[in-house]
Coordinates of C-alpha atoms in Angstrom, one line a residue:
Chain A
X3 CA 10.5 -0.7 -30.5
X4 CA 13.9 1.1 -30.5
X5 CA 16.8 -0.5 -28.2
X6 CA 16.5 2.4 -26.3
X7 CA 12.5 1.8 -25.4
X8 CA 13.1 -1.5 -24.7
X9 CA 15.6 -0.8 -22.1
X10 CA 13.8 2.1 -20.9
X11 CA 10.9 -0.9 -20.1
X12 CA 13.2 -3.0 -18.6
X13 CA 14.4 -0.1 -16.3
X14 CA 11.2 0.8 -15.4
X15 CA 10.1 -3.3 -14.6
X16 CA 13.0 -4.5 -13.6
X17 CA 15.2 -2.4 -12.5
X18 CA 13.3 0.5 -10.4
X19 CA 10.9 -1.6 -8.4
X20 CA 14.4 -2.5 -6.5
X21 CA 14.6 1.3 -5.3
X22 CA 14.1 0.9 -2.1
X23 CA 16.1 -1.9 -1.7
X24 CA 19.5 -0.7 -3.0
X25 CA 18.6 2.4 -0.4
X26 CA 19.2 -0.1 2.3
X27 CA 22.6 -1.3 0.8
X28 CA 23.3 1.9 0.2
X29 CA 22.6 3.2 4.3
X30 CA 25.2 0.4 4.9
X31 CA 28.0 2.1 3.0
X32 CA 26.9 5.3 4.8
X33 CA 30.7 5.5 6.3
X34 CA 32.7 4.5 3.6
X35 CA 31.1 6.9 1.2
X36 CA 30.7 10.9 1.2
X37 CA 27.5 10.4 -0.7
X38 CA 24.4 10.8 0.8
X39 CA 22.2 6.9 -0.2
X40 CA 19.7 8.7 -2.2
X41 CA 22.5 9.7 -4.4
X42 CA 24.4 6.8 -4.2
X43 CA 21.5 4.6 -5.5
X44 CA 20.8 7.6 -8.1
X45 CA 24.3 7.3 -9.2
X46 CA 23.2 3.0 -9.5
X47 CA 19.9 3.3 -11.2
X48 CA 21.6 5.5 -13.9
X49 CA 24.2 3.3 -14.5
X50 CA 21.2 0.8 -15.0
X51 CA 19.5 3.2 -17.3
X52 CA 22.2 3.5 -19.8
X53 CA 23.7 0.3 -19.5
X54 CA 24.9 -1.2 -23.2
X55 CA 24.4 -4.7 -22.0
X56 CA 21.7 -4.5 -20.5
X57 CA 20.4 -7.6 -22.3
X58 CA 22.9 -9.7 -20.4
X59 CA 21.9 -9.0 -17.2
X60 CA 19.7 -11.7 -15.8
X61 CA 19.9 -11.0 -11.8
X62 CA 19.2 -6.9 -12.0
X63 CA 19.3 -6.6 -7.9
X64 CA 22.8 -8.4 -7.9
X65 CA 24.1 -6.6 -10.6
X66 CA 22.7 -2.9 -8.9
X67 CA 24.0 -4.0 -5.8
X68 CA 27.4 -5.0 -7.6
X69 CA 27.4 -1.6 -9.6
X70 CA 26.6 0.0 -5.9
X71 CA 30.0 -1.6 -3.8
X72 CA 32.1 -0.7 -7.1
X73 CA 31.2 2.5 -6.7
X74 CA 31.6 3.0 -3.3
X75 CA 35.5 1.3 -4.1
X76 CA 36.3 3.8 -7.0
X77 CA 34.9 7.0 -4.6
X78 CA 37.0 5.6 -1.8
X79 CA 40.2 4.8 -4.3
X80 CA 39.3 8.4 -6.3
X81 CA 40.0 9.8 -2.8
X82 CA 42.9 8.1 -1.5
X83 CA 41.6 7.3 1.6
X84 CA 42.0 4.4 3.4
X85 CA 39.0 2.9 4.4
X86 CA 38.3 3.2 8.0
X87 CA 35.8 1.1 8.4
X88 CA 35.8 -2.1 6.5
X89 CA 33.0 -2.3 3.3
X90 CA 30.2 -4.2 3.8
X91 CA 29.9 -7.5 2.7
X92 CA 27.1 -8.1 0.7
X93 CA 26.5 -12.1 0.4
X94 CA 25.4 -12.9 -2.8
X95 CA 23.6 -15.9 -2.0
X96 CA 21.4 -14.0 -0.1
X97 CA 19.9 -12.1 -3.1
X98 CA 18.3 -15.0 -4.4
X99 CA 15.1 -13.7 -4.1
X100 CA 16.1 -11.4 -6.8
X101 CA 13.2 -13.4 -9.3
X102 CA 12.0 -10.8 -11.6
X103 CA 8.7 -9.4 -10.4
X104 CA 9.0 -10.0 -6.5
X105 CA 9.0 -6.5 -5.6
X106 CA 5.8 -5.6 -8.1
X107 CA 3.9 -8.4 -6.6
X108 CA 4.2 -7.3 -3.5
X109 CA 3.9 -3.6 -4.7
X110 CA 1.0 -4.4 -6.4
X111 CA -0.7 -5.9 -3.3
X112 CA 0.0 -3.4 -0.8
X113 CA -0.5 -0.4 -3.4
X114 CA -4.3 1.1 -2.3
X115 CA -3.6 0.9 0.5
X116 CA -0.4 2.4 1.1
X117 CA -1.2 4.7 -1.3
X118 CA -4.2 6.2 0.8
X119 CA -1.6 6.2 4.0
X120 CA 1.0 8.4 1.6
X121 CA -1.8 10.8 0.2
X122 CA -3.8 11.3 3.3
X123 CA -0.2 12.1 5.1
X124 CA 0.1 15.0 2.2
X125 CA -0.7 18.9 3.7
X126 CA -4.0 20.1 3.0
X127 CA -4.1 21.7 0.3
X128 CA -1.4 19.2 -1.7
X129 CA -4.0 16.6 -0.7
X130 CA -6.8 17.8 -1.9
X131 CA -5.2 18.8 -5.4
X132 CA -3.9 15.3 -5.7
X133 CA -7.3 13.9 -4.8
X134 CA -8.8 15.9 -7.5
X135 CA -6.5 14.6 -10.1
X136 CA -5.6 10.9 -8.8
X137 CA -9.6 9.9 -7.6
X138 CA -11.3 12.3 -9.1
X139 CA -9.5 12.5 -12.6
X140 CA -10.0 16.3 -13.1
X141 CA -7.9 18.4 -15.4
X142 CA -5.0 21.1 -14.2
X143 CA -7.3 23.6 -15.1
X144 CA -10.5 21.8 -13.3
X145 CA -8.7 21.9 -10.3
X146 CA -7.5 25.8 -10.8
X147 CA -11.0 26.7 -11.4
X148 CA -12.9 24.3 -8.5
X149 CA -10.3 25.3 -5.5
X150 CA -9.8 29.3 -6.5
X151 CA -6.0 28.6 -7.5
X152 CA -4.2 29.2 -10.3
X153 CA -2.9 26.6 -12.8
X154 CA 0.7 27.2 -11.9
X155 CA 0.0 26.5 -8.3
X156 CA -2.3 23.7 -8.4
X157 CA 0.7 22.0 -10.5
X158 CA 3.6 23.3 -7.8
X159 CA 0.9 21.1 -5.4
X160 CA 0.7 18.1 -7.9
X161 CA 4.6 18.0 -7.9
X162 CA 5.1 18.8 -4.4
X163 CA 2.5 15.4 -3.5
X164 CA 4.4 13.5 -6.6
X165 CA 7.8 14.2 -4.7
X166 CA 6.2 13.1 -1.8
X167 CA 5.2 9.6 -2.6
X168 CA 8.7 9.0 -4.7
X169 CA 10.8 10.0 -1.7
X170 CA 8.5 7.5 0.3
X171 CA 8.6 4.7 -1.8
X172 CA 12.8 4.8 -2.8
X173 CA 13.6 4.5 0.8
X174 CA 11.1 1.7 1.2
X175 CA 7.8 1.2 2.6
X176 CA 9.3 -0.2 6.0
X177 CA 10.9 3.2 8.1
X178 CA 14.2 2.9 8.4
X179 CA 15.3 2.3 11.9
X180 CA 19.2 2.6 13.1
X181 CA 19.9 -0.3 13.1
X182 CA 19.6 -0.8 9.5
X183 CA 22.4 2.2 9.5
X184 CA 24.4 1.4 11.8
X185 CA 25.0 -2.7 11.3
X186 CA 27.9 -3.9 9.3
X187 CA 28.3 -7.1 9.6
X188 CA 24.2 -7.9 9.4
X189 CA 23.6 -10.1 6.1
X190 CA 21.3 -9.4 4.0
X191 CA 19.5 -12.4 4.5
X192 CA 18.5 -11.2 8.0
X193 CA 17.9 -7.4 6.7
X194 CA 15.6 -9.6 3.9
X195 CA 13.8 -11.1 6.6
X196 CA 12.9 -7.9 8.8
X197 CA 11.2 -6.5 6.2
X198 CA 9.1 -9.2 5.0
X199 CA 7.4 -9.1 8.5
X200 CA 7.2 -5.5 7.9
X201 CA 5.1 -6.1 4.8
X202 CA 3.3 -8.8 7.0
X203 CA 2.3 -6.1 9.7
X204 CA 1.5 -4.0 7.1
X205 CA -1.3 -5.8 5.5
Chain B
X13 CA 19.6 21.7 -3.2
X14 CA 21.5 19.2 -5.0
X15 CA 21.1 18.1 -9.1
X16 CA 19.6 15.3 -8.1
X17 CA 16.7 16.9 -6.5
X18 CA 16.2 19.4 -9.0
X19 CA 16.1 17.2 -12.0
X20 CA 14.0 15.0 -10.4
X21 CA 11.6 18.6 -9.5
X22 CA 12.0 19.7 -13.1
X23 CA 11.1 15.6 -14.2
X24 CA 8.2 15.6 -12.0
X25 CA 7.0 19.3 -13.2
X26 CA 7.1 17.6 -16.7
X27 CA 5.0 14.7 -15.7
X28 CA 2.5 17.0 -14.6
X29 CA 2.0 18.9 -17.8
X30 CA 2.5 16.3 -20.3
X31 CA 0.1 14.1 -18.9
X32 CA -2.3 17.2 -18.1
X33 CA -2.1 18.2 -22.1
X34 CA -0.2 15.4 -24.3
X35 CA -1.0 18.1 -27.5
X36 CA 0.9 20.5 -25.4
X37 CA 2.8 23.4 -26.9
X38 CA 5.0 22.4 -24.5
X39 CA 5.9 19.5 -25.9
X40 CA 9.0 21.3 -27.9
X41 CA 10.8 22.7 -24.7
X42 CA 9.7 19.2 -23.2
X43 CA 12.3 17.0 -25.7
X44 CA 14.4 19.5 -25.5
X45 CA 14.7 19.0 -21.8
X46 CA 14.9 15.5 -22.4
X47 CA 17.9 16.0 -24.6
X48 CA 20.1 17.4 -22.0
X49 CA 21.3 14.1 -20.6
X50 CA 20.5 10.6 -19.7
X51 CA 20.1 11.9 -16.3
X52 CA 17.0 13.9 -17.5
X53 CA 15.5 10.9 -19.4
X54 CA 15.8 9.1 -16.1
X55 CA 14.4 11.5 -13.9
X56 CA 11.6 11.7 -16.3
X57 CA 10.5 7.8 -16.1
X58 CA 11.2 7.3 -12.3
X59 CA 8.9 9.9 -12.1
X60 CA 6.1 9.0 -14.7
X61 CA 6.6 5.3 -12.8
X62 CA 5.6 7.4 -9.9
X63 CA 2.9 9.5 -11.1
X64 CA 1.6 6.6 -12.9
X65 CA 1.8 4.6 -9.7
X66 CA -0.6 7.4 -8.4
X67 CA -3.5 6.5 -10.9
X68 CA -4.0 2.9 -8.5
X69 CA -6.3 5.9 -6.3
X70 CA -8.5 6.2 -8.8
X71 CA -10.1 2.4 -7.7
X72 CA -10.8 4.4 -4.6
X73 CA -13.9 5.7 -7.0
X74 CA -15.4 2.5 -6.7
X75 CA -14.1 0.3 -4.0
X76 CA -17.5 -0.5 -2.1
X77 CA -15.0 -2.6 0.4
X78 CA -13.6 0.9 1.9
X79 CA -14.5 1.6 5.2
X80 CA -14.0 5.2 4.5
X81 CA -16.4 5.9 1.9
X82 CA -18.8 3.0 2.4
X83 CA -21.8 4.5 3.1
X84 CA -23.6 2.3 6.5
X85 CA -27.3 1.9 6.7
X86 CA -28.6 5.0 9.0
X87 CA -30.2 3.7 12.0
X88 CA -33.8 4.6 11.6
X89 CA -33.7 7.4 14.5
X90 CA -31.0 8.9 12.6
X91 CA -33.0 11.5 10.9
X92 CA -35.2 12.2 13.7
X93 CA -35.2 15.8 13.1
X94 CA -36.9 15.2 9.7
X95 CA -39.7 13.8 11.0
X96 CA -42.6 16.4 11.3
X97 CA -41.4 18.3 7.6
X98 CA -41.3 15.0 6.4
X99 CA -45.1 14.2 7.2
X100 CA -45.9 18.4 6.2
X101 CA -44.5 16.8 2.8
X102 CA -46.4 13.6 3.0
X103 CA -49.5 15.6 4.0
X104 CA -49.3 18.1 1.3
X105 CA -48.9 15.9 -1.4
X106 CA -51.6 13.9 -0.3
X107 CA -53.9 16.7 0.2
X108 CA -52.8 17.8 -3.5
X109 CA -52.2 20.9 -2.3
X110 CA -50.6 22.8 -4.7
X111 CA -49.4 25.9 -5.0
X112 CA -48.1 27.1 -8.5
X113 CA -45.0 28.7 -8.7
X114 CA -44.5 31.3 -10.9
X115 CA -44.7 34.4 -10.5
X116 CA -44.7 37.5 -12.6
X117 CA -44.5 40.3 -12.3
X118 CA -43.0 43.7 -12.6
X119 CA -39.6 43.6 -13.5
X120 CA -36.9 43.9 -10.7
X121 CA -39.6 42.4 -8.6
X122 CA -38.3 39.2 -6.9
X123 CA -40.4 36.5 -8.1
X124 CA -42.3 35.0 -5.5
X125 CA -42.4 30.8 -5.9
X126 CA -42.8 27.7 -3.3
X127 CA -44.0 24.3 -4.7
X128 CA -44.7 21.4 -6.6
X129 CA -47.0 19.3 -8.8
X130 CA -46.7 16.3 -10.1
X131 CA -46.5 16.3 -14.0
X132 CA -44.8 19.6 -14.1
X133 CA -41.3 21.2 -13.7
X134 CA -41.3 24.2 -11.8
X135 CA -38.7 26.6 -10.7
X136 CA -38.5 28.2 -7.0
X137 CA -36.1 30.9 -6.4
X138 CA -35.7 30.5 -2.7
X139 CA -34.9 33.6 -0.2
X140 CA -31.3 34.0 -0.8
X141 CA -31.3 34.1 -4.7
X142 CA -30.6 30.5 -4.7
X143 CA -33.1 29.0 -7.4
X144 CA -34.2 24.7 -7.3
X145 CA -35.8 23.6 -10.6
X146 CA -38.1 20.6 -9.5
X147 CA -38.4 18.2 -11.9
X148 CA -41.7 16.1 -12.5
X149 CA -43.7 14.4 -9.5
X150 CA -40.9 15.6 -7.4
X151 CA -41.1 17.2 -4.0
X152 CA -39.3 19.4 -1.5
X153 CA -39.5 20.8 1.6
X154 CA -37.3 24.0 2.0
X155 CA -36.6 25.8 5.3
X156 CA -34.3 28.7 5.8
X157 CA -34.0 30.8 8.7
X158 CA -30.7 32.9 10.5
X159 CA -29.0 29.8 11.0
X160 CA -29.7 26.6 7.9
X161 CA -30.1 26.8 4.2
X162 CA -31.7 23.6 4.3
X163 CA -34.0 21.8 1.6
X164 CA -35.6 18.3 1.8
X165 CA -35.7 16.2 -1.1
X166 CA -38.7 14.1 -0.1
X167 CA -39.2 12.6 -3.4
X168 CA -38.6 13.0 -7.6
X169 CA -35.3 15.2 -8.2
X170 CA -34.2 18.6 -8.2
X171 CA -31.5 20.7 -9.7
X172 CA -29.8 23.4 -7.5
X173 CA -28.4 27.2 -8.4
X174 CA -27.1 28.0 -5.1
X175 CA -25.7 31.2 -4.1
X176 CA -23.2 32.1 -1.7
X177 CA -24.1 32.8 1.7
X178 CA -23.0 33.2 4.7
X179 CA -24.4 29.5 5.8
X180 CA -24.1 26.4 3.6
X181 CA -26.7 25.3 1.4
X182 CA -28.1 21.6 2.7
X183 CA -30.3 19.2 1.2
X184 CA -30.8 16.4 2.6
X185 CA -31.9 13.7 0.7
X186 CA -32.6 9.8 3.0
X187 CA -29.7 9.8 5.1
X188 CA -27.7 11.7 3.1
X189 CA -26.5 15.5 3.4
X190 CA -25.7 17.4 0.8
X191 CA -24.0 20.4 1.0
X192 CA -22.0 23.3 -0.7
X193 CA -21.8 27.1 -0.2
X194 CA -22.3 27.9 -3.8
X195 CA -22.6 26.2 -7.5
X196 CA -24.7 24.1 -8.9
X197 CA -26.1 20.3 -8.2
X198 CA -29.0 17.6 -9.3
X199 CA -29.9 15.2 -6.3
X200 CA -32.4 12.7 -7.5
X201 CA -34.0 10.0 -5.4
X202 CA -34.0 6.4 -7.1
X203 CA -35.6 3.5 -5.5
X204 CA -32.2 2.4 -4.1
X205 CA -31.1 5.7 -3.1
X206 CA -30.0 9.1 -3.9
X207 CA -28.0 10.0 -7.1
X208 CA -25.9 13.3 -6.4
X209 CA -24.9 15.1 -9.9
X210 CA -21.9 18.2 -9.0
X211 CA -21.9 20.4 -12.2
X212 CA -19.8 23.4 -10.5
X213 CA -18.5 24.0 -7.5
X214 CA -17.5 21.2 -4.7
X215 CA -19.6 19.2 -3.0
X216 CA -19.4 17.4 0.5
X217 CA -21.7 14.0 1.3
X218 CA -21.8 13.0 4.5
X219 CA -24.0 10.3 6.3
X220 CA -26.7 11.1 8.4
X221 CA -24.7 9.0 10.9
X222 CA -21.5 11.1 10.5
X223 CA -19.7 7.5 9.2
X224 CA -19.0 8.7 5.7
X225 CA -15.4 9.7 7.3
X226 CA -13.9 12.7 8.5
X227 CA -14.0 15.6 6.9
X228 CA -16.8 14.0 4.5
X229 CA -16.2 13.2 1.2
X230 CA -15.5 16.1 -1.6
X231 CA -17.1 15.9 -4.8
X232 CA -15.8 18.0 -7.6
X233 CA -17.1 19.1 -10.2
X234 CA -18.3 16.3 -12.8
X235 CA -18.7 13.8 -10.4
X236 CA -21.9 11.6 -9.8
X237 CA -21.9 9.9 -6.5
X238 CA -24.3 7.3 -6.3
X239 CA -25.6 5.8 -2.8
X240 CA -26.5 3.1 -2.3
X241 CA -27.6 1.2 1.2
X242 CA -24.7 -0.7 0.8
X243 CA -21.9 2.0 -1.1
X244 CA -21.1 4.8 -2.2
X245 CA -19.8 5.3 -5.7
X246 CA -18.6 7.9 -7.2
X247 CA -17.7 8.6 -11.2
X248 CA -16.1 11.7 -13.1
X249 CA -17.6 12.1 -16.0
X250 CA -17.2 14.2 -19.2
X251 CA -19.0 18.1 -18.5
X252 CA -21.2 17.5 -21.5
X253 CA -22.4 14.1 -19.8
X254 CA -22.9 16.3 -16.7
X255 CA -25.1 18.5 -18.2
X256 CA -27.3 16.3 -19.6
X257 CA -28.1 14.6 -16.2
X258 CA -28.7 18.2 -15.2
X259 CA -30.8 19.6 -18.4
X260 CA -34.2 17.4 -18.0
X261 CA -35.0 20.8 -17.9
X262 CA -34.5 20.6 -21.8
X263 CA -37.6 21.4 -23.4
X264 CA -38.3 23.6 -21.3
X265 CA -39.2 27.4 -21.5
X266 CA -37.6 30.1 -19.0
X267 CA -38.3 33.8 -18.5
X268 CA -37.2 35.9 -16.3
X269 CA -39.1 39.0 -16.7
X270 CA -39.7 38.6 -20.3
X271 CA -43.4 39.9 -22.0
X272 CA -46.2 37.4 -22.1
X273 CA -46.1 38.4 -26.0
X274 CA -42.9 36.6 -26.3
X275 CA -43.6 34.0 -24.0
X276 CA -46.5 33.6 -25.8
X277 CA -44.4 33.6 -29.3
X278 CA -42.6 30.9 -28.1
X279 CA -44.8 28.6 -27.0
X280 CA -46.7 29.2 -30.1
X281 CA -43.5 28.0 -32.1
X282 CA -43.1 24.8 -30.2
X283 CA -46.4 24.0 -30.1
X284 CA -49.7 23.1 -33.2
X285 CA -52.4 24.6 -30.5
X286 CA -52.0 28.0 -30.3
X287 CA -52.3 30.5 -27.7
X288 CA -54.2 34.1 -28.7
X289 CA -53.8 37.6 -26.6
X290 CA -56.9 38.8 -27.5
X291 CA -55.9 42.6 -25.9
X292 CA -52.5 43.8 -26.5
X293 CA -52.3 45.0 -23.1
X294 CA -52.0 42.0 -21.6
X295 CA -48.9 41.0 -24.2
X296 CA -46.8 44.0 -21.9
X297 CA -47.3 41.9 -18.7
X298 CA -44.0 40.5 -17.9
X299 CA -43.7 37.2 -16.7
X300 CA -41.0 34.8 -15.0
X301 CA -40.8 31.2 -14.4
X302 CA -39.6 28.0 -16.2
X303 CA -42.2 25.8 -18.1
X304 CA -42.1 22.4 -19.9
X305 CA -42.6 23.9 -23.8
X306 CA -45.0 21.3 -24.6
X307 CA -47.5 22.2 -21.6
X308 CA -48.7 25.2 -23.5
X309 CA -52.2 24.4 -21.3
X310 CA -50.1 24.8 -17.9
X311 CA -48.7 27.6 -19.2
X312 CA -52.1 29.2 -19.8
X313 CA -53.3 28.0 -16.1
X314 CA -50.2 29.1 -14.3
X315 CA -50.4 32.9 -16.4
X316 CA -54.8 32.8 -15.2
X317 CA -53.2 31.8 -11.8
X318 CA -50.9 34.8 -11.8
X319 CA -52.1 37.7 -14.1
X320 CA -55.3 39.7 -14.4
X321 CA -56.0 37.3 -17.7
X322 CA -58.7 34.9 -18.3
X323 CA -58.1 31.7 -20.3
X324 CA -60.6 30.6 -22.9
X325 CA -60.6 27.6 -25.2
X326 CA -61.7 28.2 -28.8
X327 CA -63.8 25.7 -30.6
X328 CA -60.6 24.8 -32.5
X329 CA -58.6 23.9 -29.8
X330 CA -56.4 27.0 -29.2
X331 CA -56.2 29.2 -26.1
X332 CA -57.4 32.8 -25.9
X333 CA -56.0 35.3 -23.4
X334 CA -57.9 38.0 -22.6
X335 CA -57.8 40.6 -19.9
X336 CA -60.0 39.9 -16.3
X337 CA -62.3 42.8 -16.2
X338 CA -62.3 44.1 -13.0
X339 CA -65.6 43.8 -10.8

């Protein structure tokens, strides 16, 4: 396996599982940064993705969330703007849940049935393509011929219903209330906390 | 729209076609999308991670634990409606009552064909061009009017053609529906419950009880749902294993308006007892109907049953034809 594979699987099991949770630092920088999260957290997880060193890094949610406040400083800096409202302090004691494979557990736990909620929330017609496919394992073309549509469709449908469930899952199972925007001086710890019950209610 | 969002559009559009046809011709235009940046390469495993993610559904196939596509025991009363063709069914068997389908005839004619014995494999073309082939000791109760398509499996297993029509076609099987508006499907009824085999078309099952879930559950083509009292599982499986559930029917003879001469010529070639038209006339009748190739001597009843012919065995075993005089 090429150095490149190799840190293409480490992105994929270490570093994206912690999506949605760089999406909730990153609603905390809201002010301080022009970028929407879902680009700001892009922005992370590509550093991640071509990181040289990526061999060195042993705590990948404090080094994202590292990587995330940097950027945040060199967008503020870049701009010459003065900070109106003071960065958020993100206490790095309080990541210390970041164990590899927290997050998959807990994906992998919740998965079936969160994924039923996600597909059965899909429109109609998306839902029933992506039934066909995901439960029923048919082919593009299967699909085309079963529901009358053509190929090109019944993949704008599979993408469309893809979309869906990665926008979902990067800003976290848990919806996102205001306060989650809005609090600054919150620590993670208590933001940790909130949505471990979440999960909890969940199940 | 920002780059973001259309990388990760053009990423997920990639996902979809790679993993639909991995020898895609594609696959050129696909590295060379790759190539354009590390943003691309990105894009492209956050959303295989994704799509991959998806495949967890596919348990849903056989996860007896779900509430939605658990199948409940019907209460008995469920099916109350089934009651009196039921014991028509029950009584007809019993009474051996049989009623040979096949008919004949003049070409363009529709051919004419209701029934069942045990032993044989008959086809029935019902009223709206729909046709069920009824496999051996297997019987069904059809009844169509304005308002139902509707046939009874009571026992054995039958393969449907079914037709588009204005109503959908049912066939309830136990507590089971069955039901499509056109394509083609085998129900068979094993001790512990129906088998239901979707070669074309899609499929809804649904509990006599309504409790399969709402809006039913869909079966595609090649799927086999299996229900049990307990479950409900259901498998895709490869066309060609989908058509031999469906083809018991091999070894089996069809016409459709063909001359008893060839009919006659093909049973003769599948067959060491032979059948003889002993006046060529009878060789233009044309025939229709769908006959197990090795039952040369149902053959020869059903075409005594159905045509101005008489059937006599030779001293060697073979079968003469020969025209009815009239009287």
């Amino acid at each position: 396996m090429t150095n490149d594979e190799e840190r293409t699987r480490w992105f994929r099991r270490e570093v994206l599982p912690l999506q949605s949770r760089l999406q909730s630092f990153a609603r905390r920088f809201s002010r301080a940064s022009a970028k929407e999260p879902e680009d700001l957290v892009h922005d992370v997880l590509l550093r991640m993705f071509t990181l040289e060193r990526w061999r060195a890094v042993d705590r990948p949610l404090s080094y994202a969330a590292q990587t995330l406040r940097n950027l945040v400083l060199a967008e503020v800096r870049h701009n010459k703007v003065v900070p109106i409202v003071p960065l958020p302090v993100l206490e790095w004691a309080e990541l210390a849940d970041d164990r590899p494979g927290a997050d998959r557990e807990a994906e992998a736990r919740d998965d079936l049935r969160l994924l039923r909620e996600l597909i059965d929330a899909l429109p109609p017609q998306c839902r029933r393509v992506v039934t066909l496919k995901k439960i029923h394992g048919l082919s593009n073309a299967e699909i085309a011929e079963t529901m009358g549509l053509s190929i090109s469709t019944v993949e704008k449908h599979l993408v469309k219903g893809l979309r869906t469930c990665l926008q979902q899952w990067s800003v976290g199972t848990a919806a996102p209330s205001d306060e989650d925007c809005n609090s600054h001086d919150r620590s993670l710890a208590d933001h940790g906390r909130g949505r471990a019950l979440g999960r909890t209610h969940q199940r | 729209m920002t780059d973001r969002s259309l990388i990760m559009d053009e990423a997920a559009l990639w996902v979809v076609r790679i993993s639909d046809n991995p020898d895609s011709s594609m696959r050129a235009a696909f590295d060379a999308w790759l190539a354009q940046s590390p943003e691309h390469r990105m894009c492209y495993q956050i959303a295989l991670a994704g799509w991959e993610r998806l495949d967890g559904l596919g348990s849903l196939r056989l996860e007896p634990a779900d509430d939605r596509i658990a199948l409940p025991p019907a209460p008995p009363q469920a099916r109350r409606r089934l009651a009196w063709p039921r014991a028509l069914a029950l009584a007809a068997s019993l009474a051996a009552v049989i009623i040979v389908p096949i008919a004949l005839l003049v070409p363009g004619e529709p051919a004419l064909a209701y029934a069942t014995r045990p032993g044989e494999h008959r086809e029935i073309r019902l009223a709206d061009g729909s046709r069920v082939e009824l496999n051996s000791n297997s019987a069904i109760v059809v009844r169509f009017g304005h308002h139902i398509r509707e046939v009874d499996l009571v026992h054995g297993e039958a393969a449907f053609h079914v037709t588009s029509g204005s109503r959908r076609f049912e066939v309830h099987v136990r507590h089971t529906v069955v039901d499509m508006t056109s394509g083609d499907f085998g129900v068979r009824l094993d001790t512990d419950g129906p088998r239901v085999t979707v070669a074309n078309g899609l499929v809804e099952l649904s509990g006599a009880d309504a409790r399969v879930g709402p809006g039913n559950l869909q079966l595609a083509a090649n799927t086999v749902a299996k229900v049990t009292p307990d479950a409900l599982e259901v498998q895709h499986l490869p066309a060609t294993e989908v058509s031999r559930q469906l083809t018991w029917q091999n070894g089996m003879l069809q016409f459709d308006g063909q001359s008893l001469a060839e009919a006659v010529t093909d049973f003769n070639r599948s067959n060491r007892q032979q059948i003889h038209i002993g006046d060529p006339v009878i060789g233009q009748l044309h025939i229709g109907g769908l006959f197990r190739a090795a039952d040369i001597n149902g053959f020869a009843d059903a075409v005594a049953l159905t045509l101005p012919v008489t059937v006599r065995h030779n001293a060697d075993g073979d079968i003469e034809l020969t025209a009815r005089q009239p009287r």
